[in-house]
Amino acid sequence: METGSMEDKLLGSREEEEGGDLKRRFFTESGKLWRVAAPSILIRISSFGMLVVTQSFIGHNSELELAAYALVQTFLLRFANGVLLGMASALETLCGQAYGARQYHMLGIYLQRWWIVLTATATLMLPIYIFATPILKLLGQDTKIAEASQVISLWLIPIIFYFVFYFTLQMFLQAQQKNTIIAWLASTSFALQILLQWVAVYKLNLGISGAMGSMVLANWLILIAEFMYVFGGWCPKTWRGFSKSAFYDLWPVVKLSLSSGVMLCVELWYNSVLILVVGYMKNAEVSLSAFSICLSITTWELMLHVGFLSATCVRVANELGRGDAKAAKFAISVVSSTSLAIGVVFFVLFLVFGKAISYVFTSSEEVAEEVSSLRVYVAFSVLLNSIQPVLSGVALGAGWQSIVAYINIGCYYVIGIPLGLLLGYLTSLQVRGIWIGMICGIAAQTFVLICITQRTDWDLQVEKAKARLDRWLLPDTNESDGNTTSHA
C-alpha cells in the first residue's frame, strides 16, 4: 500500500510539473503571439476602417453613390488588393524565415526586390481603373451604378501605389516584430481621416471627391512616416541602404510572388465575384447596398483574425528558420485557440446586434431590413473567419502558397460560387442564397486546411525552409564589394 501510495504521489507530481510546464509554455507563446498580433490587428482594423468610414460618409449622402462605392471597393479595389497583397505575402515568408535564421542583411534586399516587382504590377493594372465604367457596363452592371463608379475608381489610383509600399514595409517590419510603429501611425491616420472627411463632406459639401481625397491624404501620410522610420536608422541590422543586389534574381521573385499572389487573390476575389453576381439581381441598389454592408461588417471583424494570420505567419516562419519544428507546431495550437475564442464572442454579438449595426452605413429602412435578414448568416461567417485566416497564416509561414492556391480555387469557385448562384437565382433566398454559398466555400477550404496542417511533417518543413534560404542567400559584405550604392 505504501509503495502504491508513493507511486501515486510521484505520478501526481509529474503531472503537475507537466501541467505547469504546459501553462508556462502557453503564456510564453501567447506573449510572443500578441507582440506581433496586437499591432497587426490595430493596423488591419485601422486600414480597413478607412474604407468602411468612407463608405459610411458616402452612404449617408446618396443610395446610388453607396451602391457605386460598394461595387468599386468590393470589386475593383479588392482586385488590386488581392494582387498586391498576395504577391507581397511571399515577402512575409522570406523575411520571417531569414530573420529566424539571422540572415538580417537579406531583409532589406528582399524588400527592394519586391518594390520593383510590385510597382511594375501596379502600373500594368492602371487601365482597369481609368476605364472602369466601360468595363463595368461590359460586365452587365446597372448603367447608373457603373457611371457613378468612374469618379471613385480614378481616386483609387493613388491608393493602388500606396498598397505597393505599405504592404511590403509592413511585412518587412513585422518579421522583425517592429510593427508597433505602424500600428500607432495607422490608428493616428484613421482618426485624422475621420476628421478630414467630416470637414470635407459635411462642412465643405465636397461629396465623393471630399471623402475619397481625405482617404488618399491620410493613407499617404502613414506611408511617408514609415519611410522615415526605415530610412532614418531604426532598422540598422536589416536596412543597409539601396543596393544593386535588388536588381539581381528578379525572376525567382516574380515566380514566388505569382504563386503567393494566386493563393490570396483567389481568396480575396471570392467576395468580389459574389458582389458582382448580386449586382445582377432585381432591385440591384438595395441588394448591392445590403450585401456590401454585411461584407464590410464581416471583413472589418475579419481584420482581427487577419492580425492572427500575420502573427501565425511570423511565428511559424521564425521557428522554421531557427530549425525548431516543435515550437512551430505549438505556436499554431496557441494562436488557433486564441482566435477561435474571440470568434465565438463576435458570433454572439452579430446574432444580437446585426440589424442595429446597419444604420451606421445607411438611412434606408429597406436596406436595413435586408441586412437584418442576413444577420444569422453573417454570424456564422464570423465564426468561420476566426479559424480560416490562422490556417492561411500557417500556409504562408511554411511556404505552401501553390498548394493552397489550388485548394482555394476548388473550394471557392467549384463549390462556393456555383452553390451561391443556384440558391440565389433558382430559389426565393436571393441574397441569402449567395451568402450561404459563400459560407459553404469557406467551410470547405477550412476543413481541407485543417487536414493538411494536422498531417504535416514539420521536421521536413524545417529542411525545406533551410534549403529555400540557402538558395536566396547573398554574402553580407556591406559596402566592401560595392553592392551598396547609397544609404538613407
PDB file of C-alpha atoms in Angstrom, residues 179-330:
ATOM      1  CA  ASN A 179       5.200  46.634 -36.396  1.00  0.00           C
ATOM      2  CA  THR A 180       4.164  48.633 -33.308  1.00  0.00           C
ATOM      3  CA  ILE A 181       5.244  51.821 -35.074  1.00  0.00           C
ATOM      4  CA  ILE A 182       2.918  51.015 -37.995  1.00  0.00           C
ATOM      5  CA  ALA A 183       0.056  50.384 -35.567  1.00  0.00           C
ATOM      6  CA  TRP A 184       0.443  53.814 -33.971  1.00  0.00           C
ATOM      7  CA  LEU A 185       0.725  55.508 -37.355  1.00  0.00           C
ATOM      8  CA  ALA A 186      -2.299  53.643 -38.743  1.00  0.00           C
ATOM      9  CA  SER A 187      -4.545  54.476 -35.778  1.00  0.00           C
ATOM     10  CA  THR A 188      -3.469  58.145 -35.840  1.00  0.00           C
ATOM     11  CA  SER A 189      -4.117  58.331 -39.573  1.00  0.00           C
ATOM     12  CA  PHE A 190      -7.528  56.685 -39.104  1.00  0.00           C
ATOM     13  CA  ALA A 191      -8.542  59.364 -36.596  1.00  0.00           C
ATOM     14  CA  LEU A 192      -7.196  62.081 -38.905  1.00  0.00           C
ATOM     15  CA  GLN A 193      -9.184  60.702 -41.838  1.00  0.00           C
ATOM     16  CA  ILE A 194     -12.457  60.811 -39.893  1.00  0.00           C
ATOM     17  CA  LEU A 195     -11.830  64.467 -39.057  1.00  0.00           C
ATOM     18  CA  LEU A 196     -10.865  65.338 -42.647  1.00  0.00           C
ATOM     19  CA  GLN A 197     -13.892  63.556 -44.120  1.00  0.00           C
ATOM     20  CA  TRP A 198     -16.277  65.181 -41.666  1.00  0.00           C
ATOM     21  CA  VAL A 199     -14.969  68.610 -42.714  1.00  0.00           C
ATOM     22  CA  ALA A 200     -14.856  67.790 -46.439  1.00  0.00           C
ATOM     23  CA  VAL A 201     -18.265  66.094 -46.703  1.00  0.00           C
ATOM     24  CA  TYR A 202     -20.442  67.836 -44.112  1.00  0.00           C
ATOM     25  CA  LYS A 203     -18.849  71.286 -43.822  1.00  0.00           C
ATOM     26  CA  LEU A 204     -17.488  71.909 -47.334  1.00  0.00           C
ATOM     27  CA  ASN A 205     -20.066  69.732 -49.177  1.00  0.00           C
ATOM     28  CA  LEU A 206     -17.395  68.187 -51.411  1.00  0.00           C
ATOM     29  CA  GLY A 207     -19.253  64.859 -51.669  1.00  0.00           C
ATOM     30  CA  ILE A 208     -17.416  61.844 -53.132  1.00  0.00           C
ATOM     31  CA  SER A 209     -14.296  63.850 -54.006  1.00  0.00           C
ATOM     32  CA  GLY A 210     -14.024  65.119 -50.426  1.00  0.00           C
ATOM     33  CA  ALA A 211     -14.463  61.640 -48.942  1.00  0.00           C
ATOM     34  CA  MET A 212     -12.038  59.935 -51.328  1.00  0.00           C
ATOM     35  CA  GLY A 213      -9.460  62.749 -51.259  1.00  0.00           C
ATOM     36  CA  SER A 214      -9.364  62.672 -47.452  1.00  0.00           C
ATOM     37  CA  MET A 215      -8.764  58.906 -47.510  1.00  0.00           C
ATOM     38  CA  VAL A 216      -5.902  59.244 -50.020  1.00  0.00           C
ATOM     39  CA  LEU A 217      -4.227  62.003 -47.989  1.00  0.00           C
ATOM     40  CA  ALA A 218      -4.498  60.099 -44.693  1.00  0.00           C
ATOM     41  CA  ASN A 219      -3.070  56.914 -46.243  1.00  0.00           C
ATOM     42  CA  TRP A 220      -0.069  58.584 -47.846  1.00  0.00           C
ATOM     43  CA  LEU A 221       0.791  60.400 -44.617  1.00  0.00           C
ATOM     44  CA  ILE A 222       1.210  56.963 -42.958  1.00  0.00           C
ATOM     45  CA  LEU A 223       3.471  55.828 -45.772  1.00  0.00           C
ATOM     46  CA  ILE A 224       5.750  58.861 -45.589  1.00  0.00           C
ATOM     47  CA  ALA A 225       6.167  58.335 -41.836  1.00  0.00           C
ATOM     48  CA  GLU A 226       7.039  54.644 -42.390  1.00  0.00           C
ATOM     49  CA  PHE A 227       9.711  55.549 -44.936  1.00  0.00           C
ATOM     50  CA  MET A 228      11.194  57.992 -42.419  1.00  0.00           C
ATOM     51  CA  TYR A 229      11.279  55.223 -39.781  1.00  0.00           C
ATOM     52  CA  VAL A 230      13.042  52.668 -42.001  1.00  0.00           C
ATOM     53  CA  PHE A 231      15.439  55.079 -43.726  1.00  0.00           C
ATOM     54  CA  GLY A 232      16.123  57.031 -40.521  1.00  0.00           C
ATOM     55  CA  GLY A 233      18.219  54.298 -38.901  1.00  0.00           C
ATOM     56  CA  TRP A 234      15.655  52.446 -36.750  1.00  0.00           C
ATOM     57  CA  CYS A 235      16.349  49.179 -38.618  1.00  0.00           C
ATOM     58  CA  PRO A 236      20.189  49.113 -38.594  1.00  0.00           C
ATOM     59  CA  LYS A 237      20.532  45.333 -38.952  1.00  0.00           C
ATOM     60  CA  THR A 238      18.053  44.881 -41.770  1.00  0.00           C
ATOM     61  CA  TRP A 239      18.189  48.113 -43.788  1.00  0.00           C
ATOM     62  CA  ARG A 240      21.683  48.792 -45.168  1.00  0.00           C
ATOM     63  CA  GLY A 241      20.636  51.263 -47.863  1.00  0.00           C
ATOM     64  CA  PHE A 242      19.709  50.859 -51.518  1.00  0.00           C
ATOM     65  CA  SER A 243      21.594  48.012 -53.144  1.00  0.00           C
ATOM     66  CA  LYS A 244      22.408  46.858 -56.674  1.00  0.00           C
ATOM     67  CA  SER A 245      21.665  43.346 -55.449  1.00  0.00           C
ATOM     68  CA  ALA A 246      17.959  44.246 -55.519  1.00  0.00           C
ATOM     69  CA  PHE A 247      18.084  44.047 -59.329  1.00  0.00           C
ATOM     70  CA  TYR A 248      19.560  40.528 -59.347  1.00  0.00           C
ATOM     71  CA  ASP A 249      17.491  37.320 -59.379  1.00  0.00           C
ATOM     72  CA  LEU A 250      14.216  39.136 -60.037  1.00  0.00           C
ATOM     73  CA  TRP A 251      12.711  36.220 -61.963  1.00  0.00           C
ATOM     74  CA  PRO A 252      12.606  33.948 -58.862  1.00  0.00           C
ATOM     75  CA  VAL A 253      10.918  36.848 -57.039  1.00  0.00           C
ATOM     76  CA  VAL A 254       8.307  37.063 -59.788  1.00  0.00           C
ATOM     77  CA  LYS A 255       7.643  33.301 -59.682  1.00  0.00           C
ATOM     78  CA  LEU A 256       7.357  33.179 -55.886  1.00  0.00           C
ATOM     79  CA  SER A 257       5.194  36.314 -55.874  1.00  0.00           C
ATOM     80  CA  LEU A 258       2.883  34.903 -58.518  1.00  0.00           C
ATOM     81  CA  SER A 259       2.268  31.639 -56.656  1.00  0.00           C
ATOM     82  CA  SER A 260       1.660  33.608 -53.464  1.00  0.00           C
ATOM     83  CA  GLY A 261      -0.476  36.110 -55.353  1.00  0.00           C
ATOM     84  CA  VAL A 262      -2.713  33.413 -56.813  1.00  0.00           C
ATOM     85  CA  MET A 263      -3.290  31.983 -53.334  1.00  0.00           C
ATOM     86  CA  LEU A 264      -4.571  35.230 -51.818  1.00  0.00           C
ATOM     87  CA  CYS A 265      -6.110  36.654 -54.990  1.00  0.00           C
ATOM     88  CA  VAL A 266      -8.394  33.668 -55.385  1.00  0.00           C
ATOM     89  CA  GLU A 267      -9.432  34.125 -51.745  1.00  0.00           C
ATOM     90  CA  LEU A 268      -9.958  37.897 -51.845  1.00  0.00           C
ATOM     91  CA  TRP A 269     -11.656  37.883 -55.255  1.00  0.00           C
ATOM     92  CA  TYR A 270     -14.188  35.363 -53.999  1.00  0.00           C
ATOM     93  CA  ASN A 271     -16.230  38.131 -52.386  1.00  0.00           C
ATOM     94  CA  SER A 272     -15.676  40.353 -55.429  1.00  0.00           C
ATOM     95  CA  VAL A 273     -17.240  37.784 -57.737  1.00  0.00           C
ATOM     96  CA  LEU A 274     -20.192  37.436 -55.361  1.00  0.00           C
ATOM     97  CA  ILE A 275     -20.771  41.199 -55.187  1.00  0.00           C
ATOM     98  CA  LEU A 276     -20.718  41.257 -58.994  1.00  0.00           C
ATOM     99  CA  VAL A 277     -23.350  38.496 -59.040  1.00  0.00           C
ATOM    100  CA  VAL A 278     -25.533  40.408 -56.557  1.00  0.00           C
ATOM    101  CA  GLY A 279     -25.407  43.399 -58.920  1.00  0.00           C
ATOM    102  CA  TYR A 280     -27.453  41.421 -61.466  1.00  0.00           C
ATOM    103  CA  MET A 281     -30.371  40.848 -59.080  1.00  0.00           C
ATOM    104  CA  LYS A 282     -33.717  42.642 -59.066  1.00  0.00           C
ATOM    105  CA  ASN A 283     -33.649  45.873 -57.087  1.00  0.00           C
ATOM    106  CA  ALA A 284     -29.861  45.940 -57.521  1.00  0.00           C
ATOM    107  CA  GLU A 285     -29.301  49.105 -55.451  1.00  0.00           C
ATOM    108  CA  VAL A 286     -30.864  47.639 -52.286  1.00  0.00           C
ATOM    109  CA  SER A 287     -29.367  44.152 -52.756  1.00  0.00           C
ATOM    110  CA  LEU A 288     -25.909  45.519 -53.530  1.00  0.00           C
ATOM    111  CA  SER A 289     -26.010  48.001 -50.644  1.00  0.00           C
ATOM    112  CA  ALA A 290     -27.170  45.384 -48.101  1.00  0.00           C
ATOM    113  CA  PHE A 291     -24.699  42.734 -49.266  1.00  0.00           C
ATOM    114  CA  SER A 292     -21.813  45.226 -49.230  1.00  0.00           C
ATOM    115  CA  ILE A 293     -22.739  46.431 -45.714  1.00  0.00           C
ATOM    116  CA  CYS A 294     -22.707  42.840 -44.400  1.00  0.00           C
ATOM    117  CA  LEU A 295     -19.468  42.198 -46.245  1.00  0.00           C
ATOM    118  CA  SER A 296     -17.911  45.353 -44.774  1.00  0.00           C
ATOM    119  CA  ILE A 297     -19.021  44.344 -41.263  1.00  0.00           C
ATOM    120  CA  THR A 298     -17.632  40.800 -41.543  1.00  0.00           C
ATOM    121  CA  THR A 299     -14.460  41.963 -43.256  1.00  0.00           C
ATOM    122  CA  TRP A 300     -13.794  44.579 -40.595  1.00  0.00           C
ATOM    123  CA  GLU A 301     -14.213  41.925 -37.893  1.00  0.00           C
ATOM    124  CA  LEU A 302     -12.073  39.609 -40.031  1.00  0.00           C
ATOM    125  CA  MET A 303      -9.218  42.113 -39.655  1.00  0.00           C
ATOM    126  CA  LEU A 304      -8.880  40.893 -36.048  1.00  0.00           C
ATOM    127  CA  HIS A 305      -8.171  37.399 -37.301  1.00  0.00           C
ATOM    128  CA  VAL A 306      -6.024  38.627 -40.208  1.00  0.00           C
ATOM    129  CA  GLY A 307      -3.852  40.057 -37.427  1.00  0.00           C
ATOM    130  CA  PHE A 308      -3.581  36.490 -36.125  1.00  0.00           C
ATOM    131  CA  LEU A 309      -2.823  35.360 -39.694  1.00  0.00           C
ATOM    132  CA  SER A 310       0.170  37.704 -39.734  1.00  0.00           C
ATOM    133  CA  ALA A 311       1.259  36.589 -36.270  1.00  0.00           C
ATOM    134  CA  THR A 312       0.952  32.922 -37.263  1.00  0.00           C
ATOM    135  CA  CYS A 313       2.975  33.514 -40.408  1.00  0.00           C
ATOM    136  CA  VAL A 314       5.728  35.312 -38.478  1.00  0.00           C
ATOM    137  CA  ARG A 315       5.858  32.777 -35.635  1.00  0.00           C
ATOM    138  CA  VAL A 316       5.841  29.727 -37.943  1.00  0.00           C
ATOM    139  CA  ALA A 317       8.388  31.296 -40.330  1.00  0.00           C
ATOM    140  CA  ASN A 318      10.675  32.366 -37.457  1.00  0.00           C
ATOM    141  CA  GLU A 319      10.649  28.911 -35.848  1.00  0.00           C
ATOM    142  CA  LEU A 320      11.177  27.109 -39.154  1.00  0.00           C
ATOM    143  CA  GLY A 321      14.067  29.489 -39.892  1.00  0.00           C
ATOM    144  CA  ARG A 322      15.548  28.638 -36.470  1.00  0.00           C
ATOM    145  CA  GLY A 323      15.043  24.919 -37.146  1.00  0.00           C
ATOM    146  CA  ASP A 324      12.575  24.266 -34.300  1.00  0.00           C
ATOM    147  CA  ALA A 325       9.667  22.161 -35.639  1.00  0.00           C
ATOM    148  CA  LYS A 326       8.066  21.564 -32.210  1.00  0.00           C
ATOM    149  CA  ALA A 327       7.930  25.299 -31.457  1.00  0.00           C
ATOM    150  CA  ALA A 328       6.240  25.927 -34.829  1.00  0.00           C
ATOM    151  CA  LYS A 329       3.553  23.318 -34.051  1.00  0.00           C
ATOM    152  CA  PHE A 330       2.954  24.710 -30.567  1.00  0.00           C
TER     153      PHE A 330
END
